[in-house]
Short mmCIF file of C-alpha atoms in Angstrom, two decimals:
data_model
loop_
_atom_site.label_atom_id
_atom_site.label_comp_id
_atom_site.label_asym_id
_atom_site.label_seq_id
_atom_site.Cartn_x
_atom_site.Cartn_y
_atom_site.Cartn_z
CA MET A 21 0.00 0.00 0.00
CA ARG A 22 2.77 2.37 0.95
CA LYS A 23 4.61 1.50 -2.25
CA GLY A 24 1.47 2.28 -4.27
CA ILE A 25 1.04 5.61 -2.54
CA LYS A 26 4.71 6.39 -3.05
CA ILE A 27 4.54 5.52 -6.74
CA LEU A 28 1.41 7.67 -7.10
CA GLY A 29 3.23 10.53 -5.38
CA TYR A 30 6.12 10.19 -7.83
CA ILE A 31 3.70 10.32 -10.74
CA VAL A 32 1.84 13.38 -9.43
CA SER A 33 5.12 15.13 -8.64
CA SER A 34 6.47 14.35 -12.09
CA LEU A 35 3.33 15.66 -13.77
CA LEU A 36 3.50 18.87 -11.72
CA LEU A 37 7.15 19.31 -12.62
CA MET A 38 6.37 18.70 -16.30
CA THR A 39 3.64 21.34 -16.32
CA ILE A 40 6.16 23.83 -14.97
CA ILE A 41 9.40 22.69 -16.58
CA LEU A 42 8.18 21.97 -20.13
CA PRO A 43 6.78 25.47 -20.89
CA LEU A 44 9.80 27.06 -19.25
CA SER A 45 12.12 24.79 -21.19
CA LEU A 46 10.32 25.48 -24.48
CA SER A 47 10.38 29.21 -23.75
CA LEU A 48 14.13 29.03 -23.03
CA LEU A 49 14.76 26.94 -26.15
CA ILE A 50 12.76 29.37 -28.32
CA ASN A 51 14.89 32.25 -27.05
CA PHE A 52 18.09 30.46 -28.02
CA GLY A 53 19.49 31.88 -31.28
CA MET A 54 19.94 28.42 -32.78
CA VAL A 55 16.28 27.48 -32.19
CA GLN A 56 15.01 30.85 -33.43
CA ASN A 57 17.09 30.54 -36.62
CA TRP A 58 15.61 27.10 -37.17
CA VAL A 59 12.07 28.48 -36.72
CA VAL A 60 12.83 31.37 -39.10
CA ASP A 61 14.19 29.02 -41.76
CA LYS A 62 11.23 26.68 -41.46
CA ALA A 63 8.69 29.54 -41.56
CA ALA A 64 10.36 31.23 -44.54
CA GLY A 65 10.70 27.90 -46.35
CA PHE A 66 7.03 27.08 -45.81
CA ALA A 67 5.92 30.51 -47.04
CA SER A 68 8.25 30.35 -50.06
CA ARG A 69 6.81 26.99 -51.09
CA LYS A 70 3.24 28.18 -50.50
CA LEU A 71 3.68 31.39 -52.53
CA GLY A 72 6.09 30.05 -55.13
CA THR A 73 8.52 32.93 -54.63
CA THR A 74 11.27 34.11 -52.29
CA VAL A 75 10.22 34.84 -48.72
CA SER A 76 12.71 35.85 -46.05
CA ILE A 77 12.50 36.78 -42.36
CA ASP A 78 15.29 38.54 -40.45
CA HIS A 79 14.18 37.54 -36.99
CA VAL A 80 11.32 35.80 -35.19
CA ASP A 81 10.63 36.11 -31.48
CA LEU A 82 8.22 33.51 -30.11
CA GLY A 83 7.11 33.85 -26.53
CA LEU A 84 4.64 32.43 -24.08
CA PHE A 85 0.92 32.84 -24.57
CA ASN A 86 1.27 32.58 -28.39
CA ARG A 87 3.09 35.90 -28.70
CA LEU A 88 4.83 36.39 -32.06
CA GLN A 89 7.13 39.15 -33.27
CA VAL A 90 8.54 39.16 -36.79
CA GLU A 91 11.23 41.53 -38.00
CA GLY A 92 12.29 42.12 -41.60
CA PHE A 93 9.50 40.17 -43.35
CA TYR A 94 10.11 40.23 -47.12
CA VAL A 95 8.18 38.79 -50.10
CA GLU A 96 9.62 39.00 -53.60
CA ASP A 97 7.55 39.09 -56.80
CA TYR A 98 8.29 36.89 -59.80
CA GLN A 99 10.36 39.65 -61.43
CA GLY A 100 12.79 39.76 -58.50
CA ASP A 101 11.51 43.08 -57.08
CA THR A 102 9.92 43.79 -53.69
CA LEU A 103 6.27 42.85 -53.44
CA LEU A 104 5.82 43.19 -49.67
CA TYR A 105 8.11 44.28 -46.83
CA ALA A 106 7.34 44.85 -43.14
CA ARG A 107 10.02 46.05 -40.76
CA ASN A 108 8.17 44.93 -37.64
CA VAL A 109 5.09 42.78 -37.05
CA GLN A 110 3.74 41.92 -33.59
CA THR A 111 0.75 39.72 -32.88
CA GLY A 112 -0.61 36.87 -30.86
CA ILE A 113 -2.16 33.68 -32.17
CA THR A 114 -5.57 32.90 -30.64
CA ASP A 115 -6.55 29.92 -32.81
CA PHE A 116 -5.03 27.63 -35.41
CA SER A 117 -8.14 26.47 -37.27
CA PRO A 118 -8.43 28.78 -39.05
CA LEU A 119 -5.23 30.66 -38.23
CA THR A 120 -6.47 33.57 -36.12
CA PHE A 121 -4.53 36.46 -34.62
CA GLY A 122 -5.68 38.72 -31.80
CA LEU A 123 -4.12 42.18 -32.09
CA ALA A 124 -1.77 42.52 -35.08
CA GLU A 125 0.48 45.58 -35.22
CA VAL A 126 2.59 46.40 -38.28
CA ASP A 127 5.12 49.21 -38.44
CA ASP A 128 6.95 50.58 -41.48
CA ALA A 129 5.59 48.40 -44.28
CA LEU A 130 5.66 48.59 -48.10
CA LEU A 131 3.35 46.98 -50.64
CA ARG A 132 4.66 47.47 -54.18
CA LEU A 133 2.45 46.51 -57.13
CA ALA A 134 3.73 46.69 -60.70
CA GLN A 135 2.75 45.54 -64.16
CA ASP A 136 5.10 43.22 -66.00
CA SER A 137 5.96 43.53 -69.69
CA VAL A 138 2.62 41.98 -70.73
CA GLY A 139 0.56 44.15 -68.37
CA GLU A 140 -0.10 41.61 -65.57
CA ILE A 141 0.03 42.87 -61.97
CA ASN A 142 2.73 41.14 -59.90
CA ILE A 143 0.45 40.32 -56.95
CA LYS A 144 -1.97 38.47 -59.23
CA GLN A 145 0.75 36.01 -60.13
CA VAL A 146 1.44 35.27 -56.47
CA VAL A 147 -2.28 35.00 -55.60
CA ASP A 148 -2.91 32.67 -58.55
CA ASN A 149 -0.05 30.45 -57.41
CA LEU A 150 -1.37 30.42 -53.83
CA ARG A 151 -4.85 29.54 -55.04
CA GLY A 152 -3.56 26.74 -57.23
CA LYS A 153 -1.60 24.88 -54.56
CA GLY A 154 -3.25 21.54 -53.83
CA GLY A 155 -6.74 22.69 -54.84
CA GLY A 156 -7.30 24.38 -51.46
CA HIS A 157 -7.01 27.90 -50.16
CA PHE A 158 -5.40 29.72 -47.29
CA VAL A 159 -7.62 31.13 -44.52
CA MET A 160 -6.47 33.70 -41.96
CA ALA A 161 -8.33 35.99 -39.55
CA ILE A 162 -7.21 39.02 -37.53
CA ASN A 163 -9.44 40.30 -34.75
CA ARG A 164 -7.85 43.74 -34.68
CA ALA A 165 -5.12 45.38 -36.77
CA LYS A 166 -3.06 48.55 -36.52
CA ILE A 167 -0.65 49.61 -39.28
CA SER A 168 1.57 52.67 -39.03
CA ASN A 169 3.82 54.34 -41.61
CA PHE A 170 2.55 52.15 -44.44
CA ARG A 171 3.65 52.81 -48.02
CA PHE A 172 1.87 51.67 -51.16
CA GLU A 173 3.23 51.95 -54.70
CA LEU A 174 1.54 51.07 -57.99
CA TYR A 175 3.48 51.21 -61.27
CA ARG A 176 1.71 50.77 -64.60
CA ASN A 177 3.03 50.65 -68.14
CA ASP A 178 0.56 53.17 -69.62
CA THR A 179 2.32 56.55 -69.38
CA THR A 180 -0.74 58.33 -70.84
CA LEU A 181 -2.21 58.05 -67.33
CA ARG A 182 0.13 60.81 -66.13
CA GLU A 183 -1.76 64.01 -65.28
CA ARG A 184 0.10 67.28 -64.84
CA GLY A 185 -0.92 68.79 -61.53
CA GLY A 186 -2.83 65.70 -60.42
CA ILE A 187 -2.25 62.10 -59.40
CA ASP A 188 0.12 60.20 -61.66
CA TRP A 189 -1.82 56.96 -62.08
CA SER A 190 1.12 55.34 -63.85
CA ALA A 191 3.27 55.73 -60.73
CA LEU A 192 1.00 56.00 -57.68
CA GLN A 193 2.95 56.53 -54.45
CA ILE A 194 1.13 56.59 -51.09
CA TYR A 195 3.07 57.24 -47.89
CA ASN A 196 2.57 57.96 -44.18
CA ALA A 197 -0.52 55.77 -44.21
CA ASP A 198 -1.98 54.75 -40.86
CA VAL A 199 -4.65 52.05 -40.61
CA GLU A 200 -6.94 50.79 -37.85
CA ALA A 201 -9.24 47.86 -38.66
CA HIS A 202 -10.96 44.86 -37.12
CA ASP A 203 -12.70 41.61 -38.13
CA PHE A 204 -10.22 41.00 -40.95
CA LEU A 205 -10.67 37.73 -42.88
CA LEU A 206 -8.49 36.45 -45.73
CA ASP A 207 -10.11 33.46 -47.43
CA GLY A 208 -8.19 32.41 -50.54
CA ASP A 209 -8.20 35.47 -52.82
CA SER A 210 -11.12 37.10 -50.95
CA ILE A 211 -10.79 39.73 -48.21
CA ALA A 212 -13.33 41.16 -45.78
CA LEU A 213 -12.81 43.67 -42.97
CA ARG A 214 -14.19 46.59 -41.02
CA LEU A 215 -12.03 49.66 -41.55
CA ASP A 216 -12.13 52.04 -38.58
CA ARG A 217 -9.76 54.62 -40.08
CA LEU A 218 -7.26 55.05 -42.88
CA SER A 219 -5.27 58.26 -43.37
CA LEU A 220 -2.66 58.78 -46.08
CA ASN A 221 -0.68 61.15 -48.28
CA GLU A 222 0.04 60.79 -52.00
CA ARG A 223 3.02 62.39 -53.71
CA SER A 224 0.73 64.63 -55.83
CA GLY A 225 -0.08 66.51 -52.62
CA ILE A 226 -3.52 65.14 -51.78
CA ARG A 227 -4.12 64.08 -48.18
CA ILE A 228 -6.94 61.80 -47.06
CA GLU A 229 -7.65 62.54 -43.41
CA ASN A 230 -10.14 59.70 -43.02
CA PHE A 231 -11.24 56.74 -45.11
CA SER A 232 -13.48 54.40 -43.14
CA THR A 233 -16.17 51.81 -43.77
CA ASP A 234 -18.37 49.58 -41.64
CA TRP A 235 -17.77 46.71 -44.04
CA LEU A 236 -15.47 46.09 -47.00
CA SER A 237 -15.31 42.94 -49.10
CA VAL A 238 -12.86 42.29 -51.94
CA ALA A 239 -13.19 39.30 -54.26
CA SER A 240 -12.29 38.61 -57.89
CA GLY A 241 -12.13 42.24 -58.98
CA ARG A 242 -15.20 43.33 -57.00
CA LEU A 243 -15.10 45.74 -54.06
CA ARG A 244 -18.17 46.45 -51.94
CA PHE A 245 -18.43 49.05 -49.17
CA ALA A 246 -21.11 49.70 -46.58
CA ASP A 247 -21.31 53.14 -44.90
CA LEU A 248 -18.12 54.40 -46.50
CA ARG A 249 -16.83 57.86 -45.49
CA VAL A 250 -14.03 59.82 -47.18
CA GLN A 251 -12.71 63.10 -45.75
CA SER A 252 -10.10 65.26 -47.48
CA GLY A 253 -9.85 69.00 -46.89
CA ALA A 254 -13.30 70.51 -47.43
CA THR A 255 -14.55 67.27 -49.05
CA ASP A 256 -16.69 64.94 -46.91
CA LEU A 257 -18.26 62.08 -48.85
CA LYS A 258 -20.72 59.66 -47.23
CA PHE A 259 -21.78 56.55 -49.12
CA PRO A 260 -24.34 54.21 -47.51
CA MET A 261 -23.47 51.84 -50.34
CA ILE A 262 -20.80 51.75 -53.03
CA ALA A 263 -19.66 48.88 -55.23
CA ILE A 264 -16.68 48.88 -57.62
CA LEU A 265 -17.30 46.05 -60.03
CA GLY A 266 -14.71 44.61 -62.36
CA GLU A 267 -15.20 41.22 -64.00
CA ASP A 268 -11.69 40.39 -62.77
CA TRP A 269 -8.52 42.20 -61.71
CA ASP A 270 -7.30 42.44 -65.31
CA GLU A 271 -10.03 45.02 -66.03
CA TYR A 272 -8.40 47.42 -63.57
CA SER A 273 -5.61 47.98 -66.10
CA ASP A 274 -8.19 50.25 -67.83
CA PHE A 275 -10.20 51.29 -64.78
CA ILE A 276 -11.74 54.40 -66.39
CA ASN A 277 -13.42 52.47 -69.21
CA ASN A 278 -13.92 48.95 -67.84
CA VAL A 279 -14.75 49.02 -64.11
CA GLU A 280 -18.33 49.84 -63.15
CA ILE A 281 -19.20 51.94 -60.10
CA ASP A 282 -22.57 51.66 -58.35
CA LEU A 283 -23.07 54.17 -55.54
CA THR A 284 -25.45 56.01 -53.27
CA ALA A 285 -24.27 59.23 -51.55
CA GLN A 286 -26.10 61.15 -48.83
CA ASN A 287 -25.50 64.55 -47.19
CA SER A 288 -22.03 64.80 -48.74
CA SER A 289 -19.82 67.74 -49.72
CA LEU A 290 -17.30 67.95 -52.56
CA ASP A 291 -14.56 70.52 -53.00
CA PHE A 292 -13.19 70.82 -56.54
CA ALA A 293 -9.72 71.48 -55.11
CA THR A 294 -9.84 67.84 -53.96
CA LEU A 295 -11.42 66.59 -57.17
CA GLY A 296 -8.69 68.40 -59.10
CA TYR A 297 -6.14 65.76 -58.06
CA PHE A 298 -8.21 63.27 -60.10
CA ALA A 299 -9.21 65.70 -62.92
CA PRO A 300 -6.63 68.56 -62.94
CA GLN A 301 -8.57 70.55 -65.55
CA ILE A 302 -11.19 71.47 -62.91
CA GLY A 303 -8.93 71.77 -59.89
CA HIS A 304 -9.08 75.59 -60.06
CA TRP A 305 -12.88 75.70 -59.79
CA GLN A 306 -14.03 77.59 -56.71
CA THR A 307 -17.49 76.02 -56.60
CA ARG A 308 -18.13 73.65 -53.68
CA LEU A 309 -20.99 71.17 -53.70
CA ALA A 310 -22.78 70.57 -50.38
CA ALA A 311 -25.72 68.51 -49.03
CA ILE A 312 -25.31 66.06 -51.94
CA ASP A 313 -27.86 63.24 -52.31
CA LEU A 314 -26.93 61.11 -55.30
CA GLN A 315 -27.50 57.74 -56.95
CA GLY A 316 -25.37 56.69 -59.90
CA ARG A 317 -24.02 53.78 -61.87
CA GLY A 318 -21.50 53.33 -64.67
CA THR A 319 -17.82 53.69 -65.44
CA VAL A 320 -15.81 56.88 -64.98
CA ALA A 321 -15.95 57.33 -68.76
CA ASP A 322 -19.74 56.75 -68.95
CA PHE A 323 -21.61 57.49 -65.74
CA GLN A 324 -25.30 58.23 -65.24
CA GLY A 325 -27.75 58.66 -62.39
CA ARG A 326 -29.83 61.15 -60.46
CA LEU A 327 -28.71 64.03 -58.30
CA GLU A 328 -31.60 64.25 -55.87
CA HIS A 329 -30.29 67.38 -54.17
CA VAL A 330 -27.19 69.57 -54.14
CA GLU A 331 -26.34 73.04 -52.82
CA MET A 332 -23.73 75.43 -54.28
CA TRP A 333 -22.41 78.78 -53.16
CA ASP A 334 -24.98 80.75 -51.13
CA ARG A 335 -28.35 80.44 -52.88
CA THR A 336 -28.12 77.65 -55.44
CA THR A 337 -29.84 74.26 -55.27
CA ALA A 338 -30.49 71.65 -57.96
CA ALA A 339 -32.14 68.31 -58.73
CA ILE A 340 -30.94 66.71 -61.98
CA ASP A 341 -30.98 63.45 -63.94
CA PHE A 342 -27.67 63.13 -65.73
CA ARG A 343 -25.32 61.19 -67.97
CA ILE A 344 -21.66 62.15 -68.33
CA VAL A 345 -19.57 60.57 -71.10
CA GLY A 346 -15.86 61.24 -71.67
CA LEU A 347 -14.28 61.94 -68.28
CA PRO A 348 -11.60 62.64 -67.21
CA GLU A 349 -10.93 64.78 -70.34
CA ILE A 350 -13.28 67.59 -69.34
CA GLU A 351 -12.97 69.57 -72.59
CA ARG A 352 -14.19 66.56 -74.61
CA THR A 353 -16.77 65.34 -72.11
CA ARG A 354 -20.43 65.24 -73.16
CA PHE A 355 -22.99 66.17 -70.53
CA THR A 356 -26.66 65.24 -70.74
CA PHE A 357 -28.79 66.90 -68.05
CA ASP A 358 -32.53 66.76 -67.45
CA VAL A 359 -33.00 69.55 -64.91
CA ASP A 360 -36.02 69.13 -62.64
CA GLU A 361 -35.08 72.19 -60.63
CA LEU A 362 -32.19 74.63 -60.61
CA SER A 363 -32.61 77.62 -58.32
CA THR A 364 -29.96 80.34 -58.19
CA ASP A 365 -29.29 84.08 -58.23
CA VAL A 366 -27.04 86.08 -60.54
CA SER A 367 -24.13 86.23 -58.07
CA ASP A 368 -23.99 82.44 -57.75
CA ALA A 369 -24.67 81.97 -61.48
CA SER A 370 -21.77 84.25 -62.38
CA ALA A 371 -19.39 82.31 -60.11
CA ILE A 372 -20.51 78.97 -61.54
CA MET A 373 -20.24 80.30 -65.11
CA HIS A 374 -16.70 81.49 -64.40
CA ASP A 375 -15.74 78.00 -63.22
CA LEU A 376 -17.32 76.28 -66.21
CA THR A 377 -16.20 78.62 -68.98
CA GLY A 378 -13.44 80.77 -67.52
CA LYS A 379 -15.52 83.86 -68.41
CA ALA A 380 -17.19 86.15 -65.90
CA LEU A 381 -20.32 88.21 -66.40
CA ALA A 382 -19.70 91.94 -66.79
CA ASP A 383 -20.31 93.97 -63.64
CA ASN A 384 -23.08 96.07 -65.22
CA LEU A 385 -24.82 92.88 -66.42
CA ILE A 386 -24.62 91.42 -62.89
CA VAL A 387 -26.20 94.60 -61.49
CA MET A 388 -29.00 94.44 -64.07
CA LEU A 389 -29.75 90.72 -63.63
CA SER A 390 -29.69 91.01 -59.83
CA ARG A 391 -32.98 92.90 -60.12
CA ALA A 392 -34.63 89.65 -61.24
CA GLY A 393 -33.99 88.11 -57.80
CA GLN A 394 -33.96 84.34 -57.36
CA MET A 395 -34.15 82.44 -60.66
CA HIS A 396 -35.72 78.99 -61.11
CA LEU A 397 -34.87 76.90 -64.16
CA ARG A 398 -36.21 73.68 -65.64
CA GLY A 399 -34.92 72.21 -68.87
CA GLU A 400 -32.53 69.96 -70.77
CA PHE A 401 -28.87 70.26 -71.70
CA ASP A 402 -26.91 68.06 -74.09
CA GLY A 403 -23.35 68.66 -75.24
CA ARG A 404 -19.93 69.86 -74.15
CA LEU A 405 -19.30 72.89 -71.95
CA LYS A 406 -18.60 75.13 -74.96
CA ALA A 407 -20.80 73.44 -77.56
CA PHE A 408 -24.29 72.27 -76.62
CA ASP A 409 -28.04 72.25 -77.22
CA ALA A 410 -30.30 73.48 -74.43
CA ASP A 411 -34.00 74.04 -73.80
CA ALA A 412 -35.09 75.84 -70.66
CA VAL A 413 -37.88 77.64 -68.86
CA LEU A 414 -36.55 80.34 -66.53
CA LYS A 415 -38.87 81.82 -63.91
CA THR A 416 -38.01 84.97 -61.95
CA ALA A 417 -39.79 87.52 -59.79
CA LEU A 418 -40.09 89.70 -62.92
CA GLY A 419 -41.59 87.02 -65.16
CA ALA A 420 -40.78 83.86 -67.11
CA LEU A 421 -38.54 83.22 -70.10
CA ASP A 422 -38.68 80.27 -72.51
CA ALA A 423 -35.50 79.62 -74.48
CA ARG A 424 -33.91 77.19 -76.91
CA MET A 425 -30.23 77.56 -77.67
CA ASN A 426 -27.48 75.95 -79.70
CA MET A 427 -24.00 76.99 -78.60
CA SER A 428 -20.78 76.32 -80.53
CA GLU A 429 -17.22 77.55 -80.39
CA SER A 430 -16.63 80.68 -82.45
CA ALA A 431 -13.73 81.25 -84.82
CA THR A 432 -12.91 84.30 -82.67
CA LYS A 433 -10.83 83.40 -79.62
CA GLY A 434 -12.69 83.79 -76.34
CA GLN A 435 -16.07 83.96 -78.10
CA SER A 436 -18.91 81.46 -78.42
CA HIS A 437 -21.43 81.38 -81.25
CA PHE A 438 -25.09 80.80 -80.46
CA GLU A 439 -28.46 80.62 -82.14
CA GLY A 440 -31.89 80.01 -80.73
CA ASP A 441 -35.37 81.19 -79.90
CA VAL A 442 -36.61 83.13 -76.89
CA SER A 443 -40.07 84.13 -75.73
CA THR A 444 -41.53 85.86 -72.72
CA ASP A 445 -44.98 87.04 -71.69
CA ASN A 446 -45.68 90.10 -69.53
CA PHE A 447 -42.08 90.36 -68.36
CA GLU A 448 -41.28 93.39 -66.16
CA LEU A 449 -38.62 94.75 -68.51
CA GLY A 450 -38.53 98.24 -67.03
CA THR A 451 -37.67 96.91 -63.58
CA LEU A 452 -34.89 94.79 -65.07
CA LEU A 453 -33.40 97.74 -67.01
CA ALA A 454 -34.14 100.26 -64.20
CA ILE A 455 -35.95 102.55 -66.68
CA ASN A 456 -39.11 104.06 -65.16
CA LYS A 457 -40.91 104.79 -68.42
CA ILE A 458 -40.75 101.13 -69.50
CA GLY A 459 -43.21 98.66 -68.00
CA ARG A 460 -44.04 95.10 -69.07
CA ALA A 461 -43.12 93.44 -72.35
CA SER A 462 -43.88 90.28 -74.30
CA LEU A 463 -41.47 88.99 -76.91
CA ASN A 464 -41.06 86.20 -79.44
CA ALA A 465 -37.69 86.28 -81.16
CA ASN A 466 -35.06 84.32 -83.04
CA LEU A 467 -31.44 85.21 -82.25
CA HIS A 468 -28.01 84.25 -83.48
CA GLY A 469 -24.67 85.81 -82.67
CA ASP A 470 -21.60 85.69 -80.43
CA MET A 471 -20.97 86.18 -76.74
CA GLY A 472 -17.96 86.20 -74.45
CA GLY A 473 -15.76 88.52 -72.45
CA GLY A 474 -18.79 90.24 -70.94
CA ARG A 475 -20.24 91.24 -74.35
CA LEU A 476 -23.27 90.05 -76.28
CA LYS A 477 -23.68 90.62 -80.00
CA ALA A 478 -26.67 89.12 -81.74
CA ASP A 479 -28.94 89.45 -84.77
CA ILE A 480 -32.60 89.39 -83.78
CA ASP A 481 -35.78 88.82 -85.75
CA GLY A 482 -38.88 89.02 -83.62
CA GLU A 483 -42.21 90.47 -82.64
CA VAL A 484 -43.37 92.34 -79.58
CA PRO A 485 -47.08 91.71 -79.03
CA LEU A 486 -47.02 93.77 -75.82
CA PHE A 487 -44.82 96.66 -74.70
CA ASP A 488 -45.53 99.26 -72.00
CA PHE A 489 -43.91 102.67 -72.46
CA ASN A 490 -44.78 106.00 -70.89
CA GLY A 491 -47.97 104.59 -69.46
CA TYR A 492 -49.31 103.17 -72.78
CA ARG A 493 -49.43 99.51 -73.85
CA TYR A 494 -48.30 99.00 -77.44
CA ASP A 495 -49.05 95.94 -79.56
CA SER A 496 -48.20 94.63 -83.04
CA ILE A 497 -44.56 95.70 -82.95
CA ALA A 498 -41.98 93.91 -85.14
CA MET A 499 -38.23 94.23 -85.03
CA LYS A 500 -35.22 93.08 -86.96
CA GLY A 501 -31.70 94.17 -86.23
CA ARG A 502 -28.57 93.75 -84.14
CA ILE A 503 -28.14 93.87 -80.37
CA ASP A 504 -24.82 94.87 -78.81
CA ASN A 505 -25.30 94.51 -75.04
CA ARG A 506 -27.93 97.24 -74.33
CA CYS A 507 -27.70 98.79 -77.79
CA PHE A 508 -30.18 98.03 -80.60
CA GLU A 509 -29.56 98.94 -84.23
CA GLY A 510 -32.05 97.99 -86.93
CA TYR A 511 -35.70 98.14 -87.94
CA ILE A 512 -38.76 98.49 -85.74
CA GLY A 513 -42.27 98.75 -87.11
CA SER A 514 -45.64 99.14 -85.44
CA ASP A 515 -49.22 98.46 -86.55
CA ASP A 516 -50.70 99.54 -83.22
CA HIS A 517 -54.02 101.40 -83.77
CA ASN A 518 -52.60 104.48 -82.01
CA LEU A 519 -49.11 104.22 -83.50
CA GLU A 520 -48.19 103.25 -87.03
CA PHE A 521 -44.57 103.74 -87.99
CA ASP A 522 -41.41 102.33 -89.55
CA PHE A 523 -38.19 103.03 -87.69
CA ASN A 524 -34.57 102.55 -88.74
CA GLY A 525 -31.82 103.57 -86.38
CA VAL A 526 -29.99 103.12 -83.08
CA PHE A 527 -30.98 103.16 -79.41
CA ASP A 528 -27.89 102.81 -77.21
CA PHE A 529 -28.18 102.44 -73.42
CA ASN A 530 -24.64 101.12 -72.90
CA GLY A 531 -23.24 104.43 -71.71
CA SER A 532 -24.15 106.56 -68.71
CA VAL A 533 -26.15 108.83 -71.08
CA PRO A 534 -28.50 107.16 -73.60
CA ARG A 535 -27.67 107.75 -77.30
CA TYR A 536 -30.02 107.65 -80.26
CA ASP A 537 -29.77 108.16 -84.03
CA PHE A 538 -32.73 107.23 -86.20
CA ALA A 539 -35.09 107.99 -89.07
CA MET A 540 -38.77 107.21 -88.70
CA GLN A 541 -41.74 107.33 -91.06
CA LEU A 542 -44.66 108.10 -88.79
CA ASP A 543 -48.01 107.45 -90.49
CA ARG A 544 -50.12 107.94 -87.39
CA ALA A 545 -49.46 108.76 -83.76
CA ASP A 546 -52.18 109.67 -81.29
CA LEU A 547 -50.06 111.65 -78.86
CA HIS A 548 -52.84 111.98 -76.32
CA ALA A 549 -53.54 108.24 -76.26
CA LEU A 550 -49.80 107.56 -76.09
CA ASN A 551 -49.47 109.92 -73.09
CA PHE A 552 -47.16 112.38 -74.82
CA ASN A 553 -49.75 115.18 -74.85
CA ARG A 554 -52.18 114.97 -71.95
CA ARG A 555 -53.76 118.41 -72.51
CA ASP A 556 -54.96 118.09 -76.10
CA THR A 557 -57.33 115.16 -76.64
CA LEU A 558 -57.18 115.63 -80.41
CA SER A 559 -53.44 115.41 -80.92
CA VAL A 560 -52.75 113.10 -83.89
CA LEU A 561 -49.48 113.33 -85.69
CA GLY A 562 -48.05 112.08 -88.98
CA ALA A 563 -44.51 112.90 -90.00
CA ARG A 564 -41.12 111.81 -91.17
CA LEU A 565 -38.56 112.25 -88.41
CA THR A 566 -34.80 112.07 -88.12
CA ALA A 567 -33.00 112.58 -84.83
CA ASN A 568 -29.70 111.98 -83.10
CA GLY A 569 -28.24 112.72 -79.73
#
């Protein structure tokens, strides 16, 4: 009995010693340089065989409680250049099936992607090799990840992607990137994660202060985001949903034309100074879009959707169905807009026009148009910024204007040629021109001419079925001539029952003092009815007049 108890005591004592000595012994062995070198060689060899390329590790530190520190982790692409490098990686393994890490921290890392001579991205070759090993796939999870001082480089063969003043898409270089994420899962060539925050700089000068998403999935050329937010300078974009859909990764070699984007944006703001890094031609625009609600789908080169709401400058709002074909070459881009509502005033309109065309409205024209107050427009637009067809109904506090216009580039530098029709009914023309003797007017006219540099020159052929002057309402007036800003030169004729005449001459209101020079055949003028002679009720005149002043 004693012997049995003694033997049992030996066994219990031995087991207790083993539970203490074995972990301590393994920990001591792992910290020996010889053992660590063996672990490094085995780990690097396993990774090299799995990826089919060179993998090296400078140092591995394995500790108790599944703690792992890796220094100098390097993966080479099939062309012999760096694919991935991490100076320091620290983590802890929480499970082995699948391989799961707790907190993973990476410091000073580089991911370098490059096209080979046939246009294939180097990482695709490695991923394809990993996917093809033994018909299975590699699975890894990270509960929480922090990456600091991360660099990303992308080199592509197409040098036409270089944009002066913007991002060079043929040699993209991101640096000082910091990342915080959780629930990361790598399953074969698919990735899913929750991105808490990404901040970065790119060598073009753009800085992204925050790029975050509640959920991101990447698989076979398709990226899907939920509740994505992007903040850069005055730009703050919020996407409840956005999907970037390529058939495979090869289509990203021509992202602009091949990869489809499906998005919904809500309550977002966009500064063109930020957008200018992607389309340098519009980087100088001062307009800022705010309170954006948008749904859209298509490629960068052919995108369409609906802008439910947007605000610009101080008093401009819009709701528009759109299609935009030809970006990022803004000068060649074709815009198709179906405007449900565009509300603005002349100050905002002048600023927007300056951004779009590089030409500002003349100060005296701004003063005149400001008398119309808030303007509301509905219509359609189809064409380029300097050559287009447009139909619109413009409503103001002074009245409404219907217009159809075709605009094209003029042979004269800085000028645009236009032709179209315009009509208005009971418009308060006198208030617009600030001329007390003029009241309301109705007009139907055809115009063609040139505009630009604050000047308007046009030939006009029209009729005035209603015109208030000096307290009398005229009708049956026809005109044909040339307009130069607020100057008219040409023919005016009237078949009004109190005024019958034919006029040829000039009325010029461009200067501080009005100028006139004309000849008129007056067949009948009832001066009393026309309010020129209030004392004599029988004051009818017929004459041939010439005058200048």
